[in-house]
């Protein structure tokens, strides 16, 4: 199955909202942001640097998985991401049970034929997001972050082994084991940080610069700032 077009091209497109007729509806509508496209080196330069602080973090601070983009389909965010990223579409049975299907885990290049063997990885892990600014967000914004399907790089289906090896580490301490995946990974990491206005610590930023100024200098970063909820 070809990736869902929204996920495939979402980072390249302008954010779209329904046309709203009444002035009150317009006043309540979230802001619309255009996609940003830049080099990896310039993107890294846009990430603000601060010290990280994990005080108060719990995974339950980020509600997931919720009912996903389509609350009527009976599938949660995890299942919707699996359906969207399948190379060969799975069969969706009652209760959104997925059978069959094929996926490619880009972190390690493995082909996977069982949805249960995959994890949905938060590109920037929840703990790292908390350290980098999400501790100051509202619960609604943290839920939006944890279930973000508005960008095709925020959530990614990968083998459970690689996801658990990564855990909550940033690129200073963990990179995908497949060398050919690393420039893509760094670009998507930075795109996610910029999309959500997250910061980096000194070690993380230095690691990103090594890739941006070396093997990944030709990598292009595309991101659209998250529009909702706007209140931190």
mmCIF file of C-alpha atoms in Angstrom:
data_model
loop_
_atom_site.group_PDB
_atom_site.id
_atom_site.type_symbol
_atom_site.label_atom_id
_atom_site.label_comp_id
_atom_site.label_asym_id
_atom_site.label_seq_id
_atom_site.Cartn_x
_atom_site.Cartn_y
_atom_site.Cartn_z
ATOM 1 C CA UNK A 1 0.000 0.000 0.000
ATOM 2 C CA UNK A 2 1.278 3.452 -0.871
ATOM 3 C CA UNK A 3 1.539 5.611 2.208
ATOM 4 C CA UNK A 4 -1.468 7.705 2.990
ATOM 5 C CA UNK A 5 -0.994 10.907 0.976
ATOM 6 C CA UNK A 6 -1.602 13.113 3.953
ATOM 7 C CA UNK A 7 1.275 11.477 5.855
ATOM 8 C CA UNK A 8 3.525 11.257 2.794
ATOM 9 C CA UNK A 9 3.203 14.882 1.712
ATOM 10 C CA UNK A 10 1.994 16.546 4.908
ATOM 11 C CA UNK A 11 5.394 18.061 5.697
ATOM 12 C CA UNK A 12 5.565 19.574 2.195
ATOM 13 C CA UNK A 13 2.064 21.061 2.070
ATOM 14 C CA UNK A 14 0.415 24.074 3.566
ATOM 15 C CA UNK A 15 -1.678 23.243 6.597
ATOM 16 C CA UNK A 16 -5.337 23.111 5.549
ATOM 17 C CA UNK A 17 -8.395 23.980 7.602
ATOM 18 C CA UNK A 18 -12.075 23.949 6.629
ATOM 19 C CA UNK A 19 -13.513 27.210 5.359
ATOM 20 C CA UNK A 20 -15.521 28.682 8.214
ATOM 21 C CA UNK A 21 -18.295 31.134 7.506
ATOM 22 C CA UNK A 22 -19.143 32.957 10.719
ATOM 23 C CA UNK A 23 -16.881 35.608 12.313
ATOM 24 C CA UNK A 24 -17.055 33.716 15.612
ATOM 25 C CA UNK A 25 -15.865 30.526 13.932
ATOM 26 C CA UNK A 26 -12.994 32.397 12.318
ATOM 27 C CA UNK A 27 -11.999 33.838 15.686
ATOM 28 C CA UNK A 28 -11.893 30.357 17.204
ATOM 29 C CA UNK A 29 -9.983 28.742 14.336
ATOM 30 C CA UNK A 30 -6.334 27.822 14.905
ATOM 31 C CA UNK A 31 -3.623 29.681 13.053
ATOM 32 C CA UNK A 32 -2.474 28.268 9.717
ATOM 33 C CA UNK A 33 1.263 27.963 9.094
ATOM 34 C CA UNK A 34 3.116 27.398 5.847
ATOM 35 C CA UNK A 35 5.662 24.624 5.504
ATOM 36 C CA UNK A 36 9.280 25.614 6.108
ATOM 37 C CA UNK A 37 12.041 24.127 3.948
ATOM 38 C CA UNK A 38 15.707 24.615 4.780
ATOM 39 C CA UNK A 39 19.081 22.899 4.902
ATOM 40 C CA UNK A 40 19.922 20.715 7.877
ATOM 41 C CA UNK A 41 22.685 23.085 8.979
ATOM 42 C CA UNK A 42 20.337 26.072 8.942
ATOM 43 C CA UNK A 43 17.617 24.064 10.681
ATOM 44 C CA UNK A 44 20.002 23.039 13.457
ATOM 45 C CA UNK A 45 20.841 26.710 13.870
ATOM 46 C CA UNK A 46 17.170 27.466 14.562
ATOM 47 C CA UNK A 47 16.954 25.079 17.523
ATOM 48 C CA UNK A 48 17.296 26.973 20.794
ATOM 49 C CA UNK A 49 19.749 25.643 23.363
ATOM 50 C CA UNK A 50 18.833 25.211 27.033
ATOM 51 C CA UNK A 51 19.659 22.828 29.845
ATOM 52 C CA UNK A 52 17.308 19.840 30.105
ATOM 53 C CA UNK A 53 15.220 19.157 33.183
ATOM 54 C CA UNK A 54 13.244 15.934 33.695
ATOM 55 C CA UNK A 55 11.759 16.954 37.041
ATOM 56 C CA UNK A 56 8.157 15.777 37.314
ATOM 57 C CA UNK A 57 8.133 13.669 34.148
ATOM 58 C CA UNK A 58 5.778 10.712 33.868
ATOM 59 C CA UNK A 59 4.813 8.982 30.647
ATOM 60 C CA UNK A 60 1.154 9.399 31.590
ATOM 61 C CA UNK A 61 1.611 13.175 31.225
ATOM 62 C CA UNK A 62 1.230 12.567 27.471
ATOM 63 C CA UNK A 63 -2.143 10.921 26.809
ATOM 64 C CA UNK A 64 -1.766 8.320 24.056
ATOM 65 C CA UNK A 65 -2.930 6.535 22.101
ATOM 66 C CA UNK A 66 -6.149 8.513 21.565
ATOM 67 C CA UNK A 67 -8.894 7.950 18.980
ATOM 68 C CA UNK A 68 -6.693 9.238 16.169
ATOM 69 C CA UNK A 69 -7.463 11.486 13.224
ATOM 70 C CA UNK A 70 -10.734 9.702 12.448
ATOM 71 C CA UNK A 71 -12.663 9.104 15.666
ATOM 72 C CA UNK A 72 -15.309 7.148 13.730
ATOM 73 C CA UNK A 73 -13.032 4.453 12.288
ATOM 74 C CA UNK A 74 -12.654 2.472 15.518
ATOM 75 C CA UNK A 75 -8.852 2.688 15.310
ATOM 76 C CA UNK A 76 -6.550 4.524 17.701
ATOM 77 C CA UNK A 77 -3.514 6.563 16.674
ATOM 78 C CA UNK A 78 -1.191 3.572 16.786
ATOM 79 C CA UNK A 79 -3.364 1.573 14.403
ATOM 80 C CA UNK A 80 -3.902 4.515 12.063
ATOM 81 C CA UNK A 81 -0.147 5.021 11.771
ATOM 82 C CA UNK A 82 0.342 1.324 11.034
ATOM 83 C CA UNK A 83 -2.324 1.428 8.329
ATOM 84 C CA UNK A 84 -0.843 4.596 6.797
ATOM 85 C CA UNK A 85 2.740 3.302 6.764
ATOM 86 C CA UNK A 86 2.048 -0.193 5.462
ATOM 87 C CA UNK A 87 3.850 -1.144 2.254
ATOM 88 C CA UNK A 88 1.229 -3.860 1.764
ATOM 89 C CA UNK A 89 -2.082 -2.949 3.384
ATOM 90 C CA UNK A 90 -3.242 -5.058 6.330
ATOM 91 C CA UNK A 91 -6.805 -6.301 6.652
ATOM 92 C CA UNK A 92 -8.709 -4.254 9.227
ATOM 93 C CA UNK A 93 -11.033 -6.520 11.184
ATOM 94 C CA UNK A 94 -13.593 -5.791 13.903
ATOM 95 C CA UNK A 95 -12.159 -3.745 16.741
ATOM 96 C CA UNK A 96 -9.436 -2.472 14.377
ATOM 97 C CA UNK A 97 -7.511 -5.735 14.613
ATOM 98 C CA UNK A 98 -4.870 -5.688 11.878
ATOM 99 C CA UNK A 99 -3.981 -8.932 10.111
ATOM 100 C CA UNK A 100 -1.545 -9.430 7.258
ATOM 101 C CA UNK A 101 0.256 -6.418 5.879
ATOM 102 C CA UNK A 102 3.921 -5.601 5.356
ATOM 103 C CA UNK A 103 6.035 -2.767 6.740
ATOM 104 C CA UNK A 104 9.614 -1.591 6.339
ATOM 105 C CA UNK A 105 11.323 -0.418 9.528
ATOM 106 C CA UNK A 106 13.662 2.268 8.242
ATOM 107 C CA UNK A 107 15.817 2.386 11.387
ATOM 108 C CA UNK A 108 17.238 -1.047 10.617
ATOM 109 C CA UNK A 109 15.925 -1.798 7.109
ATOM 110 C CA UNK A 110 13.920 -4.804 8.305
ATOM 111 C CA UNK A 111 10.778 -6.019 6.545
ATOM 112 C CA UNK A 112 8.035 -6.838 9.051
ATOM 113 C CA UNK A 113 4.863 -8.830 8.354
ATOM 114 C CA UNK A 114 3.205 -8.671 11.775
ATOM 115 C CA UNK A 115 1.790 -5.464 13.233
ATOM 116 C CA UNK A 116 2.483 -6.818 16.700
ATOM 117 C CA UNK A 117 6.217 -6.820 16.000
ATOM 118 C CA UNK A 118 6.224 -3.058 15.463
ATOM 119 C CA UNK A 119 6.351 -0.138 17.851
ATOM 120 C CA UNK A 120 5.167 3.343 16.978
ATOM 121 C CA UNK A 121 8.133 5.504 17.891
ATOM 122 C CA UNK A 122 7.820 9.143 18.866
ATOM 123 C CA UNK A 123 10.609 10.640 16.774
ATOM 124 C CA UNK A 124 11.503 12.872 19.721
ATOM 125 C CA UNK A 125 10.686 10.641 22.712
ATOM 126 C CA UNK A 126 8.149 11.817 25.255
ATOM 127 C CA UNK A 127 10.747 12.143 28.024
ATOM 128 C CA UNK A 128 13.039 14.130 25.726
ATOM 129 C CA UNK A 129 10.119 16.381 24.762
ATOM 130 C CA UNK A 130 9.381 16.960 28.452
ATOM 131 C CA UNK A 131 13.025 17.897 29.057
ATOM 132 C CA UNK A 132 12.971 20.238 26.068
ATOM 133 C CA UNK A 133 9.921 22.352 26.832
ATOM 134 C CA UNK A 134 6.825 20.144 27.003
ATOM 135 C CA UNK A 135 6.831 20.272 30.815
ATOM 136 C CA UNK A 136 5.410 23.798 30.455
ATOM 137 C CA UNK A 137 2.648 22.806 28.020
ATOM 138 C CA UNK A 138 -1.014 22.221 28.706
ATOM 139 C CA UNK A 139 -2.220 18.632 28.923
ATOM 140 C CA UNK A 140 -4.068 19.173 25.622
ATOM 141 C CA UNK A 141 -0.893 20.207 23.804
ATOM 142 C CA UNK A 142 1.006 17.223 25.205
ATOM 143 C CA UNK A 143 -1.779 14.917 23.984
ATOM 144 C CA UNK A 144 -1.630 16.549 20.546
ATOM 145 C CA UNK A 145 2.129 15.999 20.484
ATOM 146 C CA UNK A 146 1.892 12.349 21.535
ATOM 147 C CA UNK A 147 -0.651 11.605 18.787
ATOM 148 C CA UNK A 148 0.682 13.899 16.057
ATOM 149 C CA UNK A 149 -0.305 12.667 12.614
ATOM 150 C CA UNK A 150 -0.153 16.148 11.113
ATOM 151 C CA UNK A 151 3.456 15.485 10.115
ATOM 152 C CA UNK A 152 4.612 12.229 8.557
ATOM 153 C CA UNK A 153 7.829 12.258 10.614
ATOM 154 C CA UNK A 154 6.469 12.690 14.157
ATOM 155 C CA UNK A 155 5.413 9.044 14.556
ATOM 156 C CA UNK A 156 7.094 6.145 12.781
ATOM 157 C CA UNK A 157 6.491 2.392 12.722
ATOM 158 C CA UNK A 158 9.750 0.567 13.487
ATOM 159 C CA UNK A 159 10.842 -2.757 14.907
ATOM 160 C CA UNK A 160 10.287 -3.064 18.642
ATOM 161 C CA UNK A 161 13.969 -3.941 19.031
ATOM 162 C CA UNK A 162 15.226 -0.640 17.608
ATOM 163 C CA UNK A 163 12.621 1.451 19.372
ATOM 164 C CA UNK A 164 13.512 -0.044 22.735
ATOM 165 C CA UNK A 165 17.215 0.303 22.031
ATOM 166 C CA UNK A 166 16.634 4.006 21.368
ATOM 167 C CA UNK A 167 14.448 4.475 24.477
ATOM 168 C CA UNK A 168 14.549 8.177 25.417
ATOM 169 C CA UNK A 169 18.005 8.951 24.023
ATOM 170 C CA UNK A 170 18.800 11.840 21.706
ATOM 171 C CA UNK A 171 21.220 11.698 18.721
ATOM 172 C CA UNK A 172 24.224 12.309 20.967
ATOM 173 C CA UNK A 173 23.693 8.813 22.396
ATOM 174 C CA UNK A 174 21.697 6.823 19.821
ATOM 175 C CA UNK A 175 21.374 6.633 16.059
ATOM 176 C CA UNK A 176 19.594 4.102 13.828
ATOM 177 C CA UNK A 177 21.757 1.008 13.244
ATOM 178 C CA UNK A 178 21.306 1.252 9.462
ATOM 179 C CA UNK A 179 23.924 3.803 8.273
ATOM 180 C CA UNK A 180 21.749 4.812 5.307
ATOM 181 C CA UNK A 181 18.975 5.834 7.720
ATOM 182 C CA UNK A 182 21.004 8.240 9.801
ATOM 183 C CA UNK A 183 20.775 11.428 7.729
ATOM 184 C CA UNK A 184 17.036 10.962 7.330
ATOM 185 C CA UNK A 185 16.771 10.404 11.064
ATOM 186 C CA UNK A 186 18.707 13.539 12.001
ATOM 187 C CA UNK A 187 16.606 15.598 9.588
ATOM 188 C CA UNK A 188 13.369 14.245 11.010
ATOM 189 C CA UNK A 189 14.571 14.757 14.593
ATOM 190 C CA UNK A 190 15.332 18.419 13.917
ATOM 191 C CA UNK A 191 12.067 18.860 11.986
ATOM 192 C CA UNK A 192 10.115 17.572 14.974
ATOM 193 C CA UNK A 193 11.970 19.820 17.411
ATOM 194 C CA UNK A 194 11.213 22.851 15.228
ATOM 195 C CA UNK A 195 7.604 21.835 14.563
ATOM 196 C CA UNK A 196 6.887 21.820 18.300
ATOM 197 C CA UNK A 197 9.276 24.561 19.419
ATOM 198 C CA UNK A 198 11.397 22.177 21.479
ATOM 199 C CA UNK A 199 14.928 22.999 22.600
ATOM 200 C CA UNK A 200 18.206 21.033 22.677
ATOM 201 C CA UNK A 201 20.975 20.729 25.224
ATOM 202 C CA UNK A 202 24.635 21.355 24.402
ATOM 203 C CA UNK A 203 25.622 17.702 23.760
ATOM 204 C CA UNK A 204 22.624 17.111 21.528
ATOM 205 C CA UNK A 205 23.268 20.258 19.515
ATOM 206 C CA UNK A 206 26.924 19.405 19.011
ATOM 207 C CA UNK A 207 25.985 15.923 17.781
ATOM 208 C CA UNK A 208 23.487 17.410 15.330
ATOM 209 C CA UNK A 209 26.121 19.837 14.038
ATOM 210 C CA UNK A 210 28.563 16.971 13.382
ATOM 211 C CA UNK A 211 26.022 15.371 11.035
ATOM 212 C CA UNK A 212 24.847 18.671 9.532
ATOM 213 C CA UNK A 213 28.382 19.801 8.704
ATOM 214 C CA UNK A 214 29.602 16.366 7.630
ATOM 215 C CA UNK A 215 27.870 13.318 6.139
ATOM 216 C CA UNK A 216 24.393 14.890 6.124
ATOM 217 C CA UNK A 217 25.217 18.334 4.730
ATOM 218 C CA UNK A 218 22.895 17.766 1.755
ATOM 219 C CA UNK A 219 19.912 16.797 3.918
ATOM 220 C CA UNK A 220 16.846 19.027 3.545
ATOM 221 C CA UNK A 221 14.552 19.649 6.515
ATOM 222 C CA UNK A 222 10.835 20.271 5.996
ATOM 223 C CA UNK A 223 8.470 21.110 8.833
ATOM 224 C CA UNK A 224 5.238 22.932 9.562
ATOM 225 C CA UNK A 225 4.885 24.548 13.004
ATOM 226 C CA UNK A 226 2.211 22.818 15.073
ATOM 227 C CA UNK A 227 -0.908 24.970 15.010
ATOM 228 C CA UNK A 228 -2.991 23.435 17.821
ATOM 229 C CA UNK A 229 -3.349 23.819 20.708
ATOM 230 C CA UNK A 230 -1.532 27.122 20.559
ATOM 231 C CA UNK A 231 -1.526 27.773 24.298
ATOM 232 C CA UNK A 232 1.499 26.316 26.056
#
